[in-house]
Amino acid sequence: MKKVKNIAVLTSGGDAPGMNAAIRAVVRTGIYHKLNVFGVMYGYRGMIQDDIVPMDSKSVANIIQRGGTILKTARSKEFFTPEGRKKAYENLKKRGVDGLVVIGGDGSFKGAHVFSQEFGIPCIGLPGTIDKDISGTDFTIGFDTAANTAISAIDKIRDTADAHDRLFIVEVMGRDAGYIALYSGLATGAEHIMVPERPSDIENIVAALQDNERRKKLVNIIVVAEGCPHGSATEMAEVVRREIPSFDTRVCILGHIQRGGSPSCMDRIIASRLGYAAVKALLEGKYQSHMAGVINNEVRYTPFEQAIKTTEQIGEEWFGLYRILAS
Ligand code: F6P
C-alpha cells in the first residue's frame, strides 16, 4: 500500500455552518500525522484554476466558531466535464496530492466519485449541507445550526403572531428535503408542517385552519419547506387569503440567514469527528470514494453512490406526533 503524503481539502456547493470546524480537523489531523496539507479555494473551480494553497496549523486557528468557509465555495459546472476534471487532476498531480477530502453535499460527492474513479485518487467526502439530504449519516454538518436558526426566528414570529392573532406561513430552506421544516416546525409547536417528502393537500390545511377558527385558535404557524410541490409560501398565502379572508395572514421567508452563523455544539463536534475520520481513512488506505458519516453516534463510511442515491423517507409517526402536540 502506497503511503499517503500530500492531501488536499475543499468545500463545495452551498456553505454550511461547521465547514470551518471540519477544515480545521482535516488540517490539524493531517499535520499531526506529518502530511502536507493543501487547501483548495472555491471548491472544484479552484482545483481547475489551480487556486490551491498550503495549509498549516496556524491557518486554521480561530475558525472553529465561524460560519461560512475560509476556503470559500462554488458550484462548478466545468468539473462535470472530462476536460475540467483533467485540468483539476493535473493541478493536484503537480503537488503530489494523493488524497482528497471533499466537504459538501450530494452534487459535490457525485463529482468526487467520478474524479476518484477516473484518476485513482482516494476521495473521502464529509456531509456538509444544511439540508440533511444525504444517506449514510444521521446528521449533516450545518443542519443542526440551520434548524436552530429557524427555531429562533419562528419563536420570534410567534410572539408577534400572538400579539395580532395572525396566521404566519414561514418558508424554510432545504432544497428538496423537508428536514429543516420538520425539526423547526416540531420544535416550535407549529400548527402545520409541510414537506416535499409527504405532499399535503392545501384543501386539508385550509379545512384544518377553518376548524381552528371555529375553536377560536387564531394564532397559527405553518412551516413550509421551500421544495414543497404545491408552491411557495407566498402562493400558499394567496390560497389561504382567498379561502379564509377573516384570517390576517403574513408570510416570512427565512432564506439565507439559515446558512450563516456560528455553528452549534453538535455541528462543531460532528465536523471535528468526521474531519479526523477522513484523514484516518486516507492514512489507512481505506474507503476510497466513501463518505464519512455518523450513524448511531459512531463514525461509519458509506460509498458515495449510496450516500447520494436516496434520502430516507420521513415516516408517518413524525406527522402524527406534531399533529397531536399542536392540537
Ligand atoms: O443546499 C443548501 C441550500 O441552502 C438549499 O437549502 C437551498 O435551496 C440552496 O442551497 C440555495 O442555494 P443558493 O445559495 O445558490 O441560492
PDB file of C-alpha atoms in Angstrom, residues 65-285:
ATOM      1  CA  GLN A  65     -16.595  29.010  15.819  1.00  0.00           C
ATOM      2  CA  ARG A  66     -17.039  30.724  12.461  1.00  0.00           C
ATOM      3  CA  GLY A  67     -19.772  30.106   9.896  1.00  0.00           C
ATOM      4  CA  GLY A  68     -19.088  30.113   6.156  1.00  0.00           C
ATOM      5  CA  THR A  69     -15.883  28.547   4.910  1.00  0.00           C
ATOM      6  CA  ILE A  70     -12.368  30.010   4.900  1.00  0.00           C
ATOM      7  CA  LEU A  71     -11.684  28.003   1.732  1.00  0.00           C
ATOM      8  CA  LYS A  72     -14.661  29.673   0.016  1.00  0.00           C
ATOM      9  CA  THR A  73     -17.018  27.609  -2.069  1.00  0.00           C
ATOM     10  CA  ALA A  74     -18.597  27.478  -5.501  1.00  0.00           C
ATOM     11  CA  ARG A  75     -20.769  25.279  -7.684  1.00  0.00           C
ATOM     12  CA  SER A  76     -18.578  24.371 -10.670  1.00  0.00           C
ATOM     13  CA  LYS A  77     -20.168  23.234 -13.933  1.00  0.00           C
ATOM     14  CA  GLU A  78     -16.765  22.732 -15.546  1.00  0.00           C
ATOM     15  CA  PHE A  79     -15.868  19.946 -13.129  1.00  0.00           C
ATOM     16  CA  PHE A  80     -18.709  17.948 -14.618  1.00  0.00           C
ATOM     17  CA  THR A  81     -16.839  17.837 -17.939  1.00  0.00           C
ATOM     18  CA  PRO A  82     -13.942  15.396 -18.537  1.00  0.00           C
ATOM     19  CA  GLU A  83     -11.726  18.329 -19.649  1.00  0.00           C
ATOM     20  CA  GLY A  84     -12.391  20.199 -16.410  1.00  0.00           C
ATOM     21  CA  ARG A  85     -11.582  17.165 -14.296  1.00  0.00           C
ATOM     22  CA  LYS A  86      -8.371  16.524 -16.273  1.00  0.00           C
ATOM     23  CA  LYS A  87      -7.195  20.080 -15.547  1.00  0.00           C
ATOM     24  CA  ALA A  88      -8.061  19.611 -11.895  1.00  0.00           C
ATOM     25  CA  TYR A  89      -6.133  16.350 -11.776  1.00  0.00           C
ATOM     26  CA  GLU A  90      -3.026  17.946 -13.341  1.00  0.00           C
ATOM     27  CA  ASN A  91      -3.056  20.620 -10.655  1.00  0.00           C
ATOM     28  CA  LEU A  92      -3.228  18.053  -7.882  1.00  0.00           C
ATOM     29  CA  LYS A  93      -0.626  15.854  -9.554  1.00  0.00           C
ATOM     30  CA  LYS A  94       1.997  18.576  -9.721  1.00  0.00           C
ATOM     31  CA  ARG A  95       1.774  18.882  -5.956  1.00  0.00           C
ATOM     32  CA  GLY A  96       1.793  15.129  -5.464  1.00  0.00           C
ATOM     33  CA  VAL A  97      -1.657  15.136  -3.886  1.00  0.00           C
ATOM     34  CA  ASP A  98      -2.616  11.549  -3.213  1.00  0.00           C
ATOM     35  CA  GLY A  99      -5.723  12.005  -1.076  1.00  0.00           C
ATOM     36  CA  LEU A 100      -8.632  14.430  -1.237  1.00  0.00           C
ATOM     37  CA  VAL A 101     -11.247  15.432   1.326  1.00  0.00           C
ATOM     38  CA  VAL A 102     -14.407  16.941  -0.130  1.00  0.00           C
ATOM     39  CA  ILE A 103     -16.753  18.722   2.255  1.00  0.00           C
ATOM     40  CA  GLY A 104     -20.107  19.293   0.594  1.00  0.00           C
ATOM     41  CA  GLY A 105     -23.438  17.826  -0.416  1.00  0.00           C
ATOM     42  CA  ASP A 106     -24.674  15.300  -2.933  1.00  0.00           C
ATOM     43  CA  GLY A 107     -23.583  17.272  -6.034  1.00  0.00           C
ATOM     44  CA  SER A 108     -20.068  17.521  -4.612  1.00  0.00           C
ATOM     45  CA  PHE A 109     -19.987  13.790  -3.911  1.00  0.00           C
ATOM     46  CA  LYS A 110     -21.093  12.960  -7.451  1.00  0.00           C
ATOM     47  CA  GLY A 111     -18.103  14.934  -8.709  1.00  0.00           C
ATOM     48  CA  ALA A 112     -15.741  13.337  -6.190  1.00  0.00           C
ATOM     49  CA  HIS A 113     -16.907   9.860  -7.118  1.00  0.00           C
ATOM     50  CA  VAL A 114     -16.280  10.309 -10.850  1.00  0.00           C
ATOM     51  CA  PHE A 115     -12.958  12.030 -10.166  1.00  0.00           C
ATOM     52  CA  SER A 116     -11.775   9.271  -7.899  1.00  0.00           C
ATOM     53  CA  GLN A 117     -12.769   6.585 -10.427  1.00  0.00           C
ATOM     54  CA  GLU A 118     -11.103   8.387 -13.326  1.00  0.00           C
ATOM     55  CA  PHE A 119      -7.779   9.232 -11.714  1.00  0.00           C
ATOM     56  CA  GLY A 120      -7.484   6.749  -8.867  1.00  0.00           C
ATOM     57  CA  ILE A 121      -7.162   9.490  -6.242  1.00  0.00           C
ATOM     58  CA  PRO A 122      -8.691   8.374  -2.946  1.00  0.00           C
ATOM     59  CA  CYS A 123     -11.502  10.778  -2.044  1.00  0.00           C
ATOM     60  CA  ILE A 124     -13.320  10.934   1.249  1.00  0.00           C
ATOM     61  CA  GLY A 125     -16.477  13.029   1.495  1.00  0.00           C
ATOM     62  CA  LEU A 126     -17.799  14.805   4.567  1.00  0.00           C
ATOM     63  CA  PRO A 127     -21.532  15.625   4.519  1.00  0.00           C
ATOM     64  CA  GLY A 128     -21.603  19.416   4.685  1.00  0.00           C
ATOM     65  CA  THR A 129     -25.058  20.772   3.944  1.00  0.00           C
ATOM     66  CA  ILE A 130     -27.827  22.362   5.931  1.00  0.00           C
ATOM     67  CA  ASP A 131     -30.371  20.225   4.037  1.00  0.00           C
ATOM     68  CA  LYS A 132     -29.686  16.833   5.740  1.00  0.00           C
ATOM     69  CA  ASP A 133     -30.462  15.148   2.436  1.00  0.00           C
ATOM     70  CA  ILE A 134     -27.706  12.532   2.390  1.00  0.00           C
ATOM     71  CA  SER A 135     -27.910   8.839   3.246  1.00  0.00           C
ATOM     72  CA  GLY A 136     -25.334   7.136   5.430  1.00  0.00           C
ATOM     73  CA  THR A 137     -25.343   9.705   8.192  1.00  0.00           C
ATOM     74  CA  ASP A 138     -27.859  10.663  10.853  1.00  0.00           C
ATOM     75  CA  PHE A 139     -26.879  14.322  10.606  1.00  0.00           C
ATOM     76  CA  THR A 140     -25.034  16.537   8.164  1.00  0.00           C
ATOM     77  CA  ILE A 141     -22.620  19.281   9.152  1.00  0.00           C
ATOM     78  CA  GLY A 142     -24.656  22.505   9.316  1.00  0.00           C
ATOM     79  CA  PHE A 143     -28.131  21.048   9.713  1.00  0.00           C
ATOM     80  CA  ASP A 144     -28.345  21.492  13.473  1.00  0.00           C
ATOM     81  CA  THR A 145     -27.251  25.128  13.316  1.00  0.00           C
ATOM     82  CA  ALA A 146     -29.655  25.893  10.458  1.00  0.00           C
ATOM     83  CA  ALA A 147     -32.549  24.223  12.295  1.00  0.00           C
ATOM     84  CA  ASN A 148     -31.709  26.213  15.434  1.00  0.00           C
ATOM     85  CA  THR A 149     -31.566  29.443  13.427  1.00  0.00           C
ATOM     86  CA  ALA A 150     -35.002  28.664  12.014  1.00  0.00           C
ATOM     87  CA  ILE A 151     -36.283  27.833  15.505  1.00  0.00           C
ATOM     88  CA  SER A 152     -35.097  31.103  16.977  1.00  0.00           C
ATOM     89  CA  ALA A 153     -36.686  33.022  14.078  1.00  0.00           C
ATOM     90  CA  ILE A 154     -40.003  31.155  14.357  1.00  0.00           C
ATOM     91  CA  ASP A 155     -40.100  31.752  18.128  1.00  0.00           C
ATOM     92  CA  LYS A 156     -39.855  35.485  17.412  1.00  0.00           C
ATOM     93  CA  ILE A 157     -42.503  35.244  14.716  1.00  0.00           C
ATOM     94  CA  ARG A 158     -44.822  33.539  17.197  1.00  0.00           C
ATOM     95  CA  ASP A 159     -44.509  36.472  19.578  1.00  0.00           C
ATOM     96  CA  THR A 160     -45.778  38.935  17.008  1.00  0.00           C
ATOM     97  CA  ALA A 161     -48.300  36.443  15.582  1.00  0.00           C
ATOM     98  CA  ASP A 162     -49.695  36.045  19.079  1.00  0.00           C
ATOM     99  CA  ALA A 163     -49.902  39.791  19.625  1.00  0.00           C
ATOM    100  CA  HIS A 164     -52.024  40.258  16.485  1.00  0.00           C
ATOM    101  CA  ASP A 165     -53.862  36.915  16.293  1.00  0.00           C
ATOM    102  CA  ARG A 166     -52.250  36.226  12.939  1.00  0.00           C
ATOM    103  CA  LEU A 167     -51.500  33.308  10.715  1.00  0.00           C
ATOM    104  CA  PHE A 168     -47.890  33.139   9.607  1.00  0.00           C
ATOM    105  CA  ILE A 169     -46.601  30.990   6.791  1.00  0.00           C
ATOM    106  CA  VAL A 170     -42.869  30.591   7.292  1.00  0.00           C
ATOM    107  CA  GLU A 171     -40.762  29.218   4.478  1.00  0.00           C
ATOM    108  CA  VAL A 172     -37.521  27.470   5.350  1.00  0.00           C
ATOM    109  CA  MET A 173     -34.707  26.114   3.180  1.00  0.00           C
ATOM    110  CA  GLY A 174     -33.830  22.515   2.406  1.00  0.00           C
ATOM    111  CA  ARG A 175     -33.987  22.295  -1.379  1.00  0.00           C
ATOM    112  CA  ASP A 176     -35.891  19.004  -1.986  1.00  0.00           C
ATOM    113  CA  ALA A 177     -35.671  17.893   1.640  1.00  0.00           C
ATOM    114  CA  GLY A 178     -38.063  18.756   4.446  1.00  0.00           C
ATOM    115  CA  TYR A 179     -35.883  18.172   7.498  1.00  0.00           C
ATOM    116  CA  ILE A 180     -35.316  21.810   8.444  1.00  0.00           C
ATOM    117  CA  ALA A 181     -39.091  22.326   8.204  1.00  0.00           C
ATOM    118  CA  LEU A 182     -39.833  19.166  10.171  1.00  0.00           C
ATOM    119  CA  TYR A 183     -37.381  19.801  13.006  1.00  0.00           C
ATOM    120  CA  SER A 184     -38.002  23.542  13.313  1.00  0.00           C
ATOM    121  CA  GLY A 185     -41.778  23.077  12.999  1.00  0.00           C
ATOM    122  CA  LEU A 186     -41.887  20.381  15.657  1.00  0.00           C
ATOM    123  CA  ALA A 187     -39.578  22.297  17.981  1.00  0.00           C
ATOM    124  CA  THR A 188     -41.649  25.498  17.766  1.00  0.00           C
ATOM    125  CA  GLY A 189     -45.054  23.872  18.080  1.00  0.00           C
ATOM    126  CA  ALA A 190     -46.096  24.781  14.539  1.00  0.00           C
ATOM    127  CA  GLU A 191     -49.750  24.098  13.776  1.00  0.00           C
ATOM    128  CA  HIS A 192     -48.791  22.682  10.358  1.00  0.00           C
ATOM    129  CA  ILE A 193     -45.612  21.441   8.763  1.00  0.00           C
ATOM    130  CA  MET A 194     -45.362  20.947   5.036  1.00  0.00           C
ATOM    131  CA  VAL A 195     -42.525  18.946   3.486  1.00  0.00           C
ATOM    132  CA  PRO A 196     -41.833  17.677  -0.033  1.00  0.00           C
ATOM    133  CA  GLU A 197     -41.445  14.081   1.169  1.00  0.00           C
ATOM    134  CA  ARG A 198     -45.147  13.962   2.115  1.00  0.00           C
ATOM    135  CA  PRO A 199     -47.027  16.472  -0.007  1.00  0.00           C
ATOM    136  CA  SER A 200     -50.101  17.646   1.865  1.00  0.00           C
ATOM    137  CA  ASP A 201     -53.287  18.861   0.272  1.00  0.00           C
ATOM    138  CA  ILE A 202     -53.795  22.595   0.611  1.00  0.00           C
ATOM    139  CA  GLU A 203     -57.533  21.852   0.954  1.00  0.00           C
ATOM    140  CA  ASN A 204     -56.841  19.804   4.089  1.00  0.00           C
ATOM    141  CA  ILE A 205     -54.731  22.569   5.559  1.00  0.00           C
ATOM    142  CA  VAL A 206     -57.454  25.123   4.792  1.00  0.00           C
ATOM    143  CA  ALA A 207     -60.056  22.850   6.395  1.00  0.00           C
ATOM    144  CA  ALA A 208     -57.880  22.429   9.486  1.00  0.00           C
ATOM    145  CA  LEU A 209     -57.390  26.214   9.722  1.00  0.00           C
ATOM    146  CA  GLN A 210     -61.141  26.758   9.429  1.00  0.00           C
ATOM    147  CA  ASP A 211     -61.613  24.269  12.233  1.00  0.00           C
ATOM    148  CA  ASN A 212     -59.054  26.196  14.317  1.00  0.00           C
ATOM    149  CA  GLU A 213     -61.014  29.369  13.644  1.00  0.00           C
ATOM    150  CA  ARG A 214     -64.211  27.718  14.887  1.00  0.00           C
ATOM    151  CA  ARG A 215     -62.325  26.668  18.021  1.00  0.00           C
ATOM    152  CA  LYS A 216     -61.076  30.277  18.422  1.00  0.00           C
ATOM    153  CA  LYS A 217     -57.480  29.238  17.829  1.00  0.00           C
ATOM    154  CA  LEU A 218     -56.466  32.344  15.961  1.00  0.00           C
ATOM    155  CA  VAL A 219     -52.678  32.124  16.104  1.00  0.00           C
ATOM    156  CA  ASN A 220     -51.333  29.657  13.603  1.00  0.00           C
ATOM    157  CA  ILE A 221     -47.862  28.999  12.303  1.00  0.00           C
ATOM    158  CA  ILE A 222     -47.366  26.938   9.175  1.00  0.00           C
ATOM    159  CA  VAL A 223     -43.783  25.938   8.423  1.00  0.00           C
ATOM    160  CA  VAL A 224     -43.282  25.166   4.745  1.00  0.00           C
ATOM    161  CA  ALA A 225     -40.190  23.627   3.180  1.00  0.00           C
ATOM    162  CA  GLU A 226     -39.102  25.538   0.102  1.00  0.00           C
ATOM    163  CA  GLY A 227     -39.188  22.386  -2.053  1.00  0.00           C
ATOM    164  CA  CYS A 228     -42.867  21.627  -1.472  1.00  0.00           C
ATOM    165  CA  PRO A 229     -44.551  20.751  -4.784  1.00  0.00           C
ATOM    166  CA  HIS A 230     -47.672  22.846  -4.121  1.00  0.00           C
ATOM    167  CA  GLY A 231     -45.726  26.096  -4.418  1.00  0.00           C
ATOM    168  CA  SER A 232     -44.042  28.723  -2.312  1.00  0.00           C
ATOM    169  CA  ALA A 233     -45.224  30.223   0.967  1.00  0.00           C
ATOM    170  CA  THR A 234     -46.378  33.286  -0.961  1.00  0.00           C
ATOM    171  CA  GLU A 235     -48.532  31.167  -3.276  1.00  0.00           C
ATOM    172  CA  MET A 236     -49.947  29.308  -0.309  1.00  0.00           C
ATOM    173  CA  ALA A 237     -50.805  32.560   1.396  1.00  0.00           C
ATOM    174  CA  GLU A 238     -52.828  33.600  -1.655  1.00  0.00           C
ATOM    175  CA  VAL A 239     -54.919  30.438  -1.364  1.00  0.00           C
ATOM    176  CA  VAL A 240     -55.431  30.914   2.374  1.00  0.00           C
ATOM    177  CA  ARG A 241     -56.357  34.594   1.957  1.00  0.00           C
ATOM    178  CA  ARG A 242     -58.894  33.642  -0.695  1.00  0.00           C
ATOM    179  CA  GLU A 243     -60.404  30.742   1.269  1.00  0.00           C
ATOM    180  CA  ILE A 244     -60.284  32.270   4.761  1.00  0.00           C
ATOM    181  CA  PRO A 245     -60.362  36.062   4.332  1.00  0.00           C
ATOM    182  CA  SER A 246     -61.072  36.504   8.047  1.00  0.00           C
ATOM    183  CA  PHE A 247     -57.516  35.346   8.836  1.00  0.00           C
ATOM    184  CA  ASP A 248     -54.845  38.007   8.973  1.00  0.00           C
ATOM    185  CA  THR A 249     -52.187  36.138   7.004  1.00  0.00           C
ATOM    186  CA  ARG A 250     -48.498  37.022   6.720  1.00  0.00           C
ATOM    187  CA  VAL A 251     -45.541  35.345   5.018  1.00  0.00           C
ATOM    188  CA  CYS A 252     -41.953  35.178   6.213  1.00  0.00           C
ATOM    189  CA  ILE A 253     -39.221  33.627   4.076  1.00  0.00           C
ATOM    190  CA  LEU A 254     -36.206  32.915   6.250  1.00  0.00           C
ATOM    191  CA  GLY A 255     -33.761  32.480   3.338  1.00  0.00           C
ATOM    192  CA  HIS A 256     -30.012  32.544   3.634  1.00  0.00           C
ATOM    193  CA  ILE A 257     -29.822  33.522   7.296  1.00  0.00           C
ATOM    194  CA  GLN A 258     -30.242  29.769   7.794  1.00  0.00           C
ATOM    195  CA  ARG A 259     -26.880  29.184   6.139  1.00  0.00           C
ATOM    196  CA  GLY A 260     -24.816  31.536   8.271  1.00  0.00           C
ATOM    197  CA  GLY A 261     -23.877  31.972  11.891  1.00  0.00           C
ATOM    198  CA  SER A 262     -21.678  30.310  14.427  1.00  0.00           C
ATOM    199  CA  PRO A 263     -22.017  26.510  14.312  1.00  0.00           C
ATOM    200  CA  SER A 264     -23.834  24.791  17.168  1.00  0.00           C
ATOM    201  CA  CYS A 265     -22.049  22.459  19.551  1.00  0.00           C
ATOM    202  CA  MET A 266     -23.410  19.472  17.632  1.00  0.00           C
ATOM    203  CA  ASP A 267     -22.144  20.737  14.271  1.00  0.00           C
ATOM    204  CA  ARG A 268     -18.699  21.515  15.673  1.00  0.00           C
ATOM    205  CA  ILE A 269     -18.457  18.052  17.188  1.00  0.00           C
ATOM    206  CA  ILE A 270     -19.642  16.173  14.090  1.00  0.00           C
ATOM    207  CA  ALA A 271     -17.337  18.248  11.895  1.00  0.00           C
ATOM    208  CA  SER A 272     -14.353  17.591  14.159  1.00  0.00           C
ATOM    209  CA  ARG A 273     -15.024  13.856  14.386  1.00  0.00           C
ATOM    210  CA  LEU A 274     -15.583  13.472  10.666  1.00  0.00           C
ATOM    211  CA  GLY A 275     -12.584  15.602   9.645  1.00  0.00           C
ATOM    212  CA  TYR A 276     -10.395  13.395  11.801  1.00  0.00           C
ATOM    213  CA  ALA A 277     -12.065  10.247  10.424  1.00  0.00           C
ATOM    214  CA  ALA A 278     -11.484  11.351   6.819  1.00  0.00           C
ATOM    215  CA  VAL A 279      -7.730  11.725   7.307  1.00  0.00           C
ATOM    216  CA  LYS A 280      -7.593   8.458   9.230  1.00  0.00           C
ATOM    217  CA  ALA A 281      -9.244   6.645   6.314  1.00  0.00           C
ATOM    218  CA  LEU A 282      -6.763   8.182   3.848  1.00  0.00           C
ATOM    219  CA  LEU A 283      -3.818   7.208   6.064  1.00  0.00           C
ATOM    220  CA  GLU A 284      -5.077   3.649   6.371  1.00  0.00           C
ATOM    221  CA  GLY A 285      -5.722   3.449   2.623  1.00  0.00           C
TER     222      GLY A 285
END
